GROMACS .gro file of C-alpha atoms in nm:
model
  355
    1UNK     CA    1  -4.890  15.007   5.989
    2UNK     CA    2  -5.188  14.819   6.109
    3UNK     CA    3  -5.457  15.055   6.193
    4UNK     CA    4  -5.684  14.828   6.397
    5UNK     CA    5  -5.479  14.600   6.581
    6UNK     CA    6  -5.485  14.340   6.849
    7UNK     CA    7  -5.187  14.247   7.077
    8UNK     CA    8  -5.128  13.888   7.176
    9UNK     CA    9  -4.891  13.722   7.406
   10UNK     CA   10  -4.797  13.392   7.437
   11UNK     CA   11  -4.926  13.260   7.774
   12UNK     CA   12  -4.630  13.008   7.796
   13UNK     CA   13  -4.370  13.244   7.682
   14UNK     CA   14  -4.441  13.608   7.780
   15UNK     CA   15  -4.157  13.730   7.541
   16UNK     CA   16  -4.367  13.585   7.219
   17UNK     CA   17  -4.606  13.840   7.100
   18UNK     CA   18  -4.814  13.882   6.783
   19UNK     CA   19  -5.014  14.177   6.632
   20UNK     CA   20  -5.309  14.072   6.455
   21UNK     CA   21  -5.539  14.291   6.250
   22UNK     CA   22  -5.877  14.361   6.368
   23UNK     CA   23  -6.190  14.442   6.179
   24UNK     CA   24  -6.267  14.788   6.096
   25UNK     CA   25  -6.473  14.925   6.361
   26UNK     CA   26  -6.747  15.074   6.152
   27UNK     CA   27  -6.784  14.703   6.008
   28UNK     CA   28  -6.850  14.542   6.356
   29UNK     CA   29  -7.217  14.434   6.435
   30UNK     CA   30  -7.315  14.491   6.791
   31UNK     CA   31  -7.583  14.281   6.976
   32UNK     CA   32  -7.822  14.399   7.233
   33UNK     CA   33  -7.609  14.513   7.527
   34UNK     CA   34  -7.283  14.576   7.353
   35UNK     CA   35  -7.084  14.867   7.307
   36UNK     CA   36  -6.789  14.927   7.065
   37UNK     CA   37  -6.519  15.115   7.254
   38UNK     CA   38  -6.219  15.300   7.089
   39UNK     CA   39  -5.907  15.268   7.313
   40UNK     CA   40  -5.756  15.582   7.341
   41UNK     CA   41  -5.443  15.521   7.559
   42UNK     CA   42  -5.323  15.308   7.828
   43UNK     CA   43  -5.024  15.251   8.058
   44UNK     CA   44  -4.778  14.971   8.059
   45UNK     CA   45  -4.581  14.890   8.382
   46UNK     CA   46  -4.429  14.612   8.555
   47UNK     CA   47  -4.773  14.558   8.712
   48UNK     CA   48  -4.885  14.441   8.365
   49UNK     CA   49  -4.620  14.192   8.354
   50UNK     CA   50  -4.725  14.045   8.699
   51UNK     CA   51  -5.077  13.997   8.542
   52UNK     CA   52  -4.904  13.779   8.291
   53UNK     CA   53  -4.688  13.591   8.520
   54UNK     CA   54  -4.995  13.506   8.750
   55UNK     CA   55  -5.233  13.512   8.461
   56UNK     CA   56  -5.355  13.134   8.506
   57UNK     CA   57  -5.309  13.129   8.882
   58UNK     CA   58  -5.516  13.454   8.947
   59UNK     CA   59  -5.739  13.454   8.636
   60UNK     CA   60  -5.588  13.754   8.461
   61UNK     CA   61  -5.602  13.590   8.102
   62UNK     CA   62  -5.969  13.549   8.151
   63UNK     CA   63  -6.091  13.888   8.132
   64UNK     CA   64  -5.999  13.939   7.759
   65UNK     CA   65  -5.963  13.562   7.644
   66UNK     CA   66  -5.799  13.445   7.335
   67UNK     CA   67  -5.769  13.123   7.148
   68UNK     CA   68  -5.511  12.845   7.206
   69UNK     CA   69  -5.186  12.970   7.405
   70UNK     CA   70  -5.237  13.311   7.324
   71UNK     CA   71  -5.356  13.575   7.577
   72UNK     CA   72  -5.440  13.939   7.638
   73UNK     CA   73  -5.259  14.125   7.916
   74UNK     CA   74  -5.506  14.361   8.068
   75UNK     CA   75  -5.409  14.724   8.102
   76UNK     CA   76  -5.552  15.027   8.269
   77UNK     CA   77  -5.638  15.341   8.044
   78UNK     CA   78  -5.913  15.545   7.871
   79UNK     CA   79  -6.159  15.469   7.617
   80UNK     CA   80  -6.441  15.629   7.437
   81UNK     CA   81  -6.766  15.469   7.343
   82UNK     CA   82  -6.775  15.487   6.938
   83UNK     CA   83  -7.124  15.298   6.914
   84UNK     CA   84  -7.359  15.169   7.162
   85UNK     CA   85  -7.689  14.962   7.209
   86UNK     CA   86  -7.703  15.066   7.574
   87UNK     CA   87  -7.921  15.372   7.590
   88UNK     CA   88  -7.769  15.495   7.939
   89UNK     CA   89  -7.421  15.465   7.793
   90UNK     CA   90  -7.437  15.658   7.462
   91UNK     CA   91  -7.155  15.728   7.209
   92UNK     CA   92  -6.908  15.964   7.316
   93UNK     CA   93  -6.897  15.842   7.676
   94UNK     CA   94  -6.529  15.839   7.773
   95UNK     CA   95  -6.413  15.596   8.053
   96UNK     CA   96  -6.132  15.468   8.252
   97UNK     CA   97  -6.081  15.125   8.340
   98UNK     CA   98  -5.964  14.758   8.268
   99UNK     CA   99  -5.889  14.742   7.882
  100UNK     CA  100  -5.696  14.496   7.651
  101UNK     CA  101  -5.398  14.615   7.459
  102UNK     CA  102  -5.588  14.657   7.147
  103UNK     CA  103  -5.729  14.957   6.937
  104UNK     CA  104  -6.090  14.893   7.015
  105UNK     CA  105  -6.300  14.633   7.205
  106UNK     CA  106  -6.672  14.520   7.195
  107UNK     CA  107  -6.800  14.446   7.520
  108UNK     CA  108  -7.126  14.430   7.734
  109UNK     CA  109  -7.168  14.736   7.961
  110UNK     CA  110  -7.448  14.842   8.201
  111UNK     CA  111  -7.505  15.144   8.416
  112UNK     CA  112  -7.559  15.098   8.784
  113UNK     CA  113  -7.611  15.346   9.058
  114UNK     CA  114  -7.239  15.353   9.138
  115UNK     CA  115  -7.126  15.370   8.767
  116UNK     CA  116  -7.061  15.172   8.461
  117UNK     CA  117  -6.996  14.794   8.511
  118UNK     CA  118  -6.866  14.540   8.235
  119UNK     CA  119  -7.103  14.249   8.263
  120UNK     CA  120  -6.968  14.011   7.999
  121UNK     CA  121  -7.094  13.659   8.091
  122UNK     CA  122  -6.716  13.512   8.082
  123UNK     CA  123  -6.625  13.764   8.351
  124UNK     CA  124  -6.894  13.655   8.614
  125UNK     CA  125  -6.671  13.458   8.836
  126UNK     CA  126  -6.379  13.716   8.817
  127UNK     CA  127  -6.289  13.949   9.079
  128UNK     CA  128  -6.543  14.249   9.064
  129UNK     CA  129  -6.286  14.510   9.137
  130UNK     CA  130  -6.207  14.487   8.775
  131UNK     CA  131  -6.527  14.523   8.639
  132UNK     CA  132  -6.593  14.900   8.706
  133UNK     CA  133  -6.522  15.168   8.466
  134UNK     CA  134  -6.522  15.540   8.560
  135UNK     CA  135  -6.652  15.840   8.349
  136UNK     CA  136  -6.371  16.042   8.295
  137UNK     CA  137  -6.370  16.384   8.120
  138UNK     CA  138  -6.020  16.439   7.951
  139UNK     CA  139  -5.782  16.612   8.202
  140UNK     CA  140  -5.440  16.731   8.232
  141UNK     CA  141  -5.346  16.457   8.465
  142UNK     CA  142  -5.477  16.153   8.256
  143UNK     CA  143  -5.123  15.997   8.199
  144UNK     CA  144  -5.036  16.019   8.557
  145UNK     CA  145  -5.404  15.897   8.662
  146UNK     CA  146  -5.327  15.583   8.418
  147UNK     CA  147  -4.998  15.528   8.519
  148UNK     CA  148  -5.040  15.553   8.904
  149UNK     CA  149  -5.402  15.491   9.021
  150UNK     CA  150  -5.410  15.107   8.966
  151UNK     CA  151  -5.042  15.071   9.138
  152UNK     CA  152  -5.121  15.320   9.410
  153UNK     CA  153  -5.443  15.159   9.481
  154UNK     CA  154  -5.242  14.832   9.562
  155UNK     CA  155  -5.018  15.031   9.779
  156UNK     CA  156  -5.304  15.210   9.949
  157UNK     CA  157  -5.454  14.889  10.023
  158UNK     CA  158  -5.116  14.728  10.143
  159UNK     CA  159  -5.065  15.041  10.382
  160UNK     CA  160  -5.438  14.992  10.523
  161UNK     CA  161  -5.378  14.626  10.569
  162UNK     CA  162  -5.040  14.671  10.781
  163UNK     CA  163  -5.192  14.963  10.968
  164UNK     CA  164  -5.502  14.765  11.058
  165UNK     CA  165  -5.252  14.491  11.199
  166UNK     CA  166  -5.022  14.737  11.369
  167UNK     CA  167  -4.726  14.678  11.130
  168UNK     CA  168  -4.708  14.331  11.299
  169UNK     CA  169  -4.504  14.485  11.556
  170UNK     CA  170  -4.207  14.582  11.307
  171UNK     CA  171  -4.020  14.885  11.324
  172UNK     CA  172  -3.878  14.865  10.965
  173UNK     CA  173  -4.035  14.766  10.639
  174UNK     CA  174  -3.819  14.616  10.357
  175UNK     CA  175  -3.955  14.653   9.996
  176UNK     CA  176  -3.790  14.462   9.718
  177UNK     CA  177  -3.808  14.626   9.361
  178UNK     CA  178  -3.802  14.956   9.537
  179UNK     CA  179  -3.801  15.156   9.210
  180UNK     CA  180  -4.132  14.983   9.086
  181UNK     CA  181  -4.414  15.241   9.102
  182UNK     CA  182  -4.640  15.009   9.333
  183UNK     CA  183  -4.325  14.996   9.594
  184UNK     CA  184  -4.278  15.393   9.572
  185UNK     CA  185  -4.648  15.433   9.627
  186UNK     CA  186  -4.626  15.210   9.959
  187UNK     CA  187  -4.300  15.379  10.058
  188UNK     CA  188  -4.449  15.715  10.036
  189UNK     CA  189  -4.781  15.603  10.233
  190UNK     CA  190  -4.545  15.432  10.507
  191UNK     CA  191  -4.308  15.723  10.546
  192UNK     CA  192  -4.576  15.966  10.574
  193UNK     CA  193  -4.701  15.795  10.880
  194UNK     CA  194  -4.331  15.775  11.033
  195UNK     CA  195  -4.248  15.398  10.918
  196UNK     CA  196  -3.873  15.341  10.862
  197UNK     CA  197  -3.854  15.173  10.495
  198UNK     CA  198  -3.549  15.018  10.353
  199UNK     CA  199  -3.565  14.986   9.957
  200UNK     CA  200  -3.402  14.696   9.783
  201UNK     CA  201  -3.306  14.754   9.419
  202UNK     CA  202  -3.046  14.696   9.156
  203UNK     CA  203  -2.726  14.884   9.149
  204UNK     CA  204  -2.851  15.061   8.820
  205UNK     CA  205  -3.140  15.194   8.994
  206UNK     CA  206  -2.985  15.274   9.323
  207UNK     CA  207  -2.947  15.664   9.267
  208UNK     CA  208  -3.308  15.676   9.159
  209UNK     CA  209  -3.447  15.494   9.462
  210UNK     CA  210  -3.219  15.748   9.710
  211UNK     CA  211  -3.333  16.053   9.507
  212UNK     CA  212  -3.701  16.000   9.568
  213UNK     CA  213  -3.663  16.069   9.918
  214UNK     CA  214  -3.935  15.807  10.029
  215UNK     CA  215  -3.676  15.551  10.173
  216UNK     CA  216  -3.486  15.572  10.498
  217UNK     CA  217  -3.226  15.346  10.357
  218UNK     CA  218  -3.137  15.200  10.010
  219UNK     CA  219  -2.941  14.874   9.958
  220UNK     CA  220  -2.849  14.660   9.653
  221UNK     CA  221  -2.968  14.301   9.643
  222UNK     CA  222  -2.622  14.170   9.670
  223UNK     CA  223  -2.538  14.382   9.964
  224UNK     CA  224  -2.858  14.336  10.172
  225UNK     CA  225  -2.704  14.127  10.435
  226UNK     CA  226  -2.392  14.340  10.465
  227UNK     CA  227  -2.567  14.554  10.755
  228UNK     CA  228  -2.782  14.417  10.988
  229UNK     CA  229  -3.137  14.542  11.010
  230UNK     CA  230  -3.228  14.661  11.372
  231UNK     CA  231  -3.543  14.529  11.539
  232UNK     CA  232  -3.831  14.331  11.386
  233UNK     CA  233  -3.918  14.382  11.007
  234UNK     CA  234  -4.181  14.318  10.762
  235UNK     CA  235  -4.078  14.210  10.394
  236UNK     CA  236  -4.285  14.313  10.101
  237UNK     CA  237  -4.174  14.136   9.785
  238UNK     CA  238  -4.271  14.303   9.447
  239UNK     CA  239  -4.005  14.139   9.252
  240UNK     CA  240  -4.087  13.774   9.283
  241UNK     CA  241  -3.712  13.649   9.282
  242UNK     CA  242  -3.677  13.350   9.508
  243UNK     CA  243  -3.310  13.434   9.558
  244UNK     CA  244  -3.409  13.785   9.713
  245UNK     CA  245  -3.679  13.620   9.926
  246UNK     CA  246  -3.439  13.371  10.042
  247UNK     CA  247  -3.167  13.639  10.146
  248UNK     CA  248  -3.420  13.838  10.337
  249UNK     CA  249  -3.550  13.534  10.527
  250UNK     CA  250  -3.214  13.397  10.605
  251UNK     CA  251  -3.065  13.730  10.715
  252UNK     CA  252  -3.367  13.816  10.958
  253UNK     CA  253  -3.460  13.470  11.052
  254UNK     CA  254  -3.730  13.499  11.335
  255UNK     CA  255  -3.698  13.875  11.340
  256UNK     CA  256  -3.877  13.879  11.031
  257UNK     CA  257  -4.251  13.890  11.144
  258UNK     CA  258  -4.444  13.893  10.822
  259UNK     CA  259  -4.364  13.847  10.454
  260UNK     CA  260  -4.584  13.962  10.181
  261UNK     CA  261  -4.572  13.857   9.822
  262UNK     CA  262  -4.720  14.131   9.615
  263UNK     CA  263  -4.590  14.086   9.235
  264UNK     CA  264  -4.323  13.985   9.003
  265UNK     CA  265  -4.127  14.239   8.831
  266UNK     CA  266  -3.837  14.017   8.789
  267UNK     CA  267  -3.875  13.728   8.528
  268UNK     CA  268  -3.830  13.422   8.720
  269UNK     CA  269  -4.069  13.138   8.780
  270UNK     CA  270  -4.277  13.345   9.013
  271UNK     CA  271  -4.262  13.374   9.419
  272UNK     CA  272  -4.058  13.139   9.627
  273UNK     CA  273  -4.222  12.812   9.705
  274UNK     CA  274  -4.314  12.687  10.064
  275UNK     CA  275  -3.936  12.546  10.119
  276UNK     CA  276  -3.784  12.569  10.457
  277UNK     CA  277  -3.711  12.937  10.501
  278UNK     CA  278  -3.659  13.099  10.844
  279UNK     CA  279  -3.921  13.311  10.952
  280UNK     CA  280  -4.301  13.340  10.848
  281UNK     CA  281  -4.415  13.170  10.528
  282UNK     CA  282  -4.432  13.426  10.229
  283UNK     CA  283  -4.806  13.494  10.202
  284UNK     CA  284  -4.955  13.625   9.874
  285UNK     CA  285  -5.143  13.970   9.895
  286UNK     CA  286  -5.441  13.962   9.667
  287UNK     CA  287  -5.548  14.342   9.633
  288UNK     CA  288  -5.902  14.270   9.489
  289UNK     CA  289  -6.003  14.085   9.793
  290UNK     CA  290  -5.892  14.358  10.037
  291UNK     CA  291  -6.072  14.613   9.790
  292UNK     CA  292  -6.397  14.415   9.835
  293UNK     CA  293  -6.348  14.388  10.201
  294UNK     CA  294  -6.294  14.765  10.243
  295UNK     CA  295  -6.577  14.849  10.020
  296UNK     CA  296  -6.810  14.654  10.244
  297UNK     CA  297  -6.663  14.801  10.551
  298UNK     CA  298  -6.646  15.173  10.421
  299UNK     CA  299  -6.893  15.181  10.147
  300UNK     CA  300  -6.774  15.228   9.800
  301UNK     CA  301  -6.804  15.603   9.783
  302UNK     CA  302  -6.612  15.655  10.083
  303UNK     CA  303  -6.335  15.415   9.991
  304UNK     CA  304  -6.286  15.586   9.669
  305UNK     CA  305  -6.282  15.922   9.827
  306UNK     CA  306  -6.002  15.803  10.043
  307UNK     CA  307  -5.811  15.639   9.771
  308UNK     CA  308  -5.862  15.947   9.550
  309UNK     CA  309  -5.757  16.212   9.825
  310UNK     CA  310  -5.433  15.991   9.899
  311UNK     CA  311  -5.363  15.955   9.506
  312UNK     CA  312  -5.385  16.324   9.450
  313UNK     CA  313  -5.148  16.407   9.723
  314UNK     CA  314  -4.904  16.131   9.608
  315UNK     CA  315  -4.903  16.290   9.233
  316UNK     CA  316  -4.871  16.649   9.398
  317UNK     CA  317  -4.570  16.535   9.613
  318UNK     CA  318  -4.379  16.348   9.328
  319UNK     CA  319  -4.176  16.527   9.063
  320UNK     CA  320  -3.990  16.210   8.945
  321UNK     CA  321  -4.230  16.081   8.683
  322UNK     CA  322  -4.139  16.125   8.315
  323UNK     CA  323  -4.426  16.025   8.074
  324UNK     CA  324  -4.323  15.882   7.741
  325UNK     CA  325  -4.577  15.802   7.488
  326UNK     CA  326  -4.565  15.542   7.232
  327UNK     CA  327  -4.809  15.551   6.912
  328UNK     CA  328  -4.922  15.255   6.726
  329UNK     CA  329  -4.870  14.869   6.778
  330UNK     CA  330  -4.503  14.839   6.647
  331UNK     CA  331  -4.419  15.093   6.934
  332UNK     CA  332  -4.624  14.892   7.184
  333UNK     CA  333  -4.425  14.571   7.071
  334UNK     CA  334  -4.110  14.755   7.125
  335UNK     CA  335  -4.180  14.901   7.470
  336UNK     CA  336  -4.347  14.575   7.583
  337UNK     CA  337  -4.018  14.390   7.546
  338UNK     CA  338  -3.846  14.661   7.739
  339UNK     CA  339  -4.085  14.652   8.020
  340UNK     CA  340  -4.082  14.272   8.026
  341UNK     CA  341  -3.689  14.260   8.039
  342UNK     CA  342  -3.709  14.523   8.315
  343UNK     CA  343  -3.490  14.750   8.167
  344UNK     CA  344  -3.703  15.046   8.161
  345UNK     CA  345  -3.584  15.336   8.349
  346UNK     CA  346  -3.767  15.366   8.676
  347UNK     CA  347  -3.868  15.737   8.634
  348UNK     CA  348  -4.033  15.661   8.295
  349UNK     CA  349  -4.388  15.624   8.272
  350UNK     CA  350  -4.484  15.456   7.962
  351UNK     CA  351  -4.834  15.553   7.791
  352UNK     CA  352  -4.933  15.389   7.458
  353UNK     CA  353  -5.167  15.511   7.205
  354UNK     CA  354  -5.255  15.189   7.027
  355UNK     CA  355  -5.428  15.330   6.701
   0.00000   0.00000   0.00000
């Protein structure tokens, strides 16, 4: 087994991966401003597949760049500073944030009034929402936080966006990939404020989606059009399957008042193109831009407080999440293929300890 490893993915074929050895951490020479992080654990979800699908379009490959056609899909997890040249971020500091799938990372960090920030020059033009790392003492909910916080953040921002727009006048919301954790977070938030939510899912995941209790109705993809949807509706696409998007648009027509593209949990060529679909044109919801706007509107501290309060309530209210831990690069390679293929059980939360 490779003890110091870097997990690379072919940017042109996400199913092609390679594990490469990294230099032993103690042999790494740090420049001024650099720290060496030991990556303790990270979550692997369908959201990370979305990073790969949209890697070129939205810049996700640029956070932890690699040579040639190879790339590093970012993940959310915990790391501890092993060595540091930054006086205000000493060895032993434990952080939660955006990381590569690797056993360790050399990067440039600074401490700002609001926390720790990655200031690597190659990230200067990338969305600032991904640059912050939060100091985090070990806790019993670490796995749940790594698995759910990044996804719930997107759900929170979506719900806030829809609420600000009075749900576009809709009486129902339709969520594809209803078993995905981001969709579950949004369904929980919408249902909490009395919105009727219809979940679209595969036949394999129907039982799970029904049992979580967040959806007023659950339908399989192939049976969506069998029963009319009453009134006006908003469609939120987490699947990235053009066929599903077309089916919803064709079924609802002008009664579809908004169509949002959020992710791509299904392996297709990405979201449906402009085409001539009935109803509104699908528009991409870019969470970092909404986060930037709300941080400006409310202030960073108030925004984080709102998100944390809602997240804690969501974690307390769900009993469906089963955490499974995978240790080492070989186990990472195996579970990555499972998540990529979309065959992971929805109730499972996959945590990876890379070392």
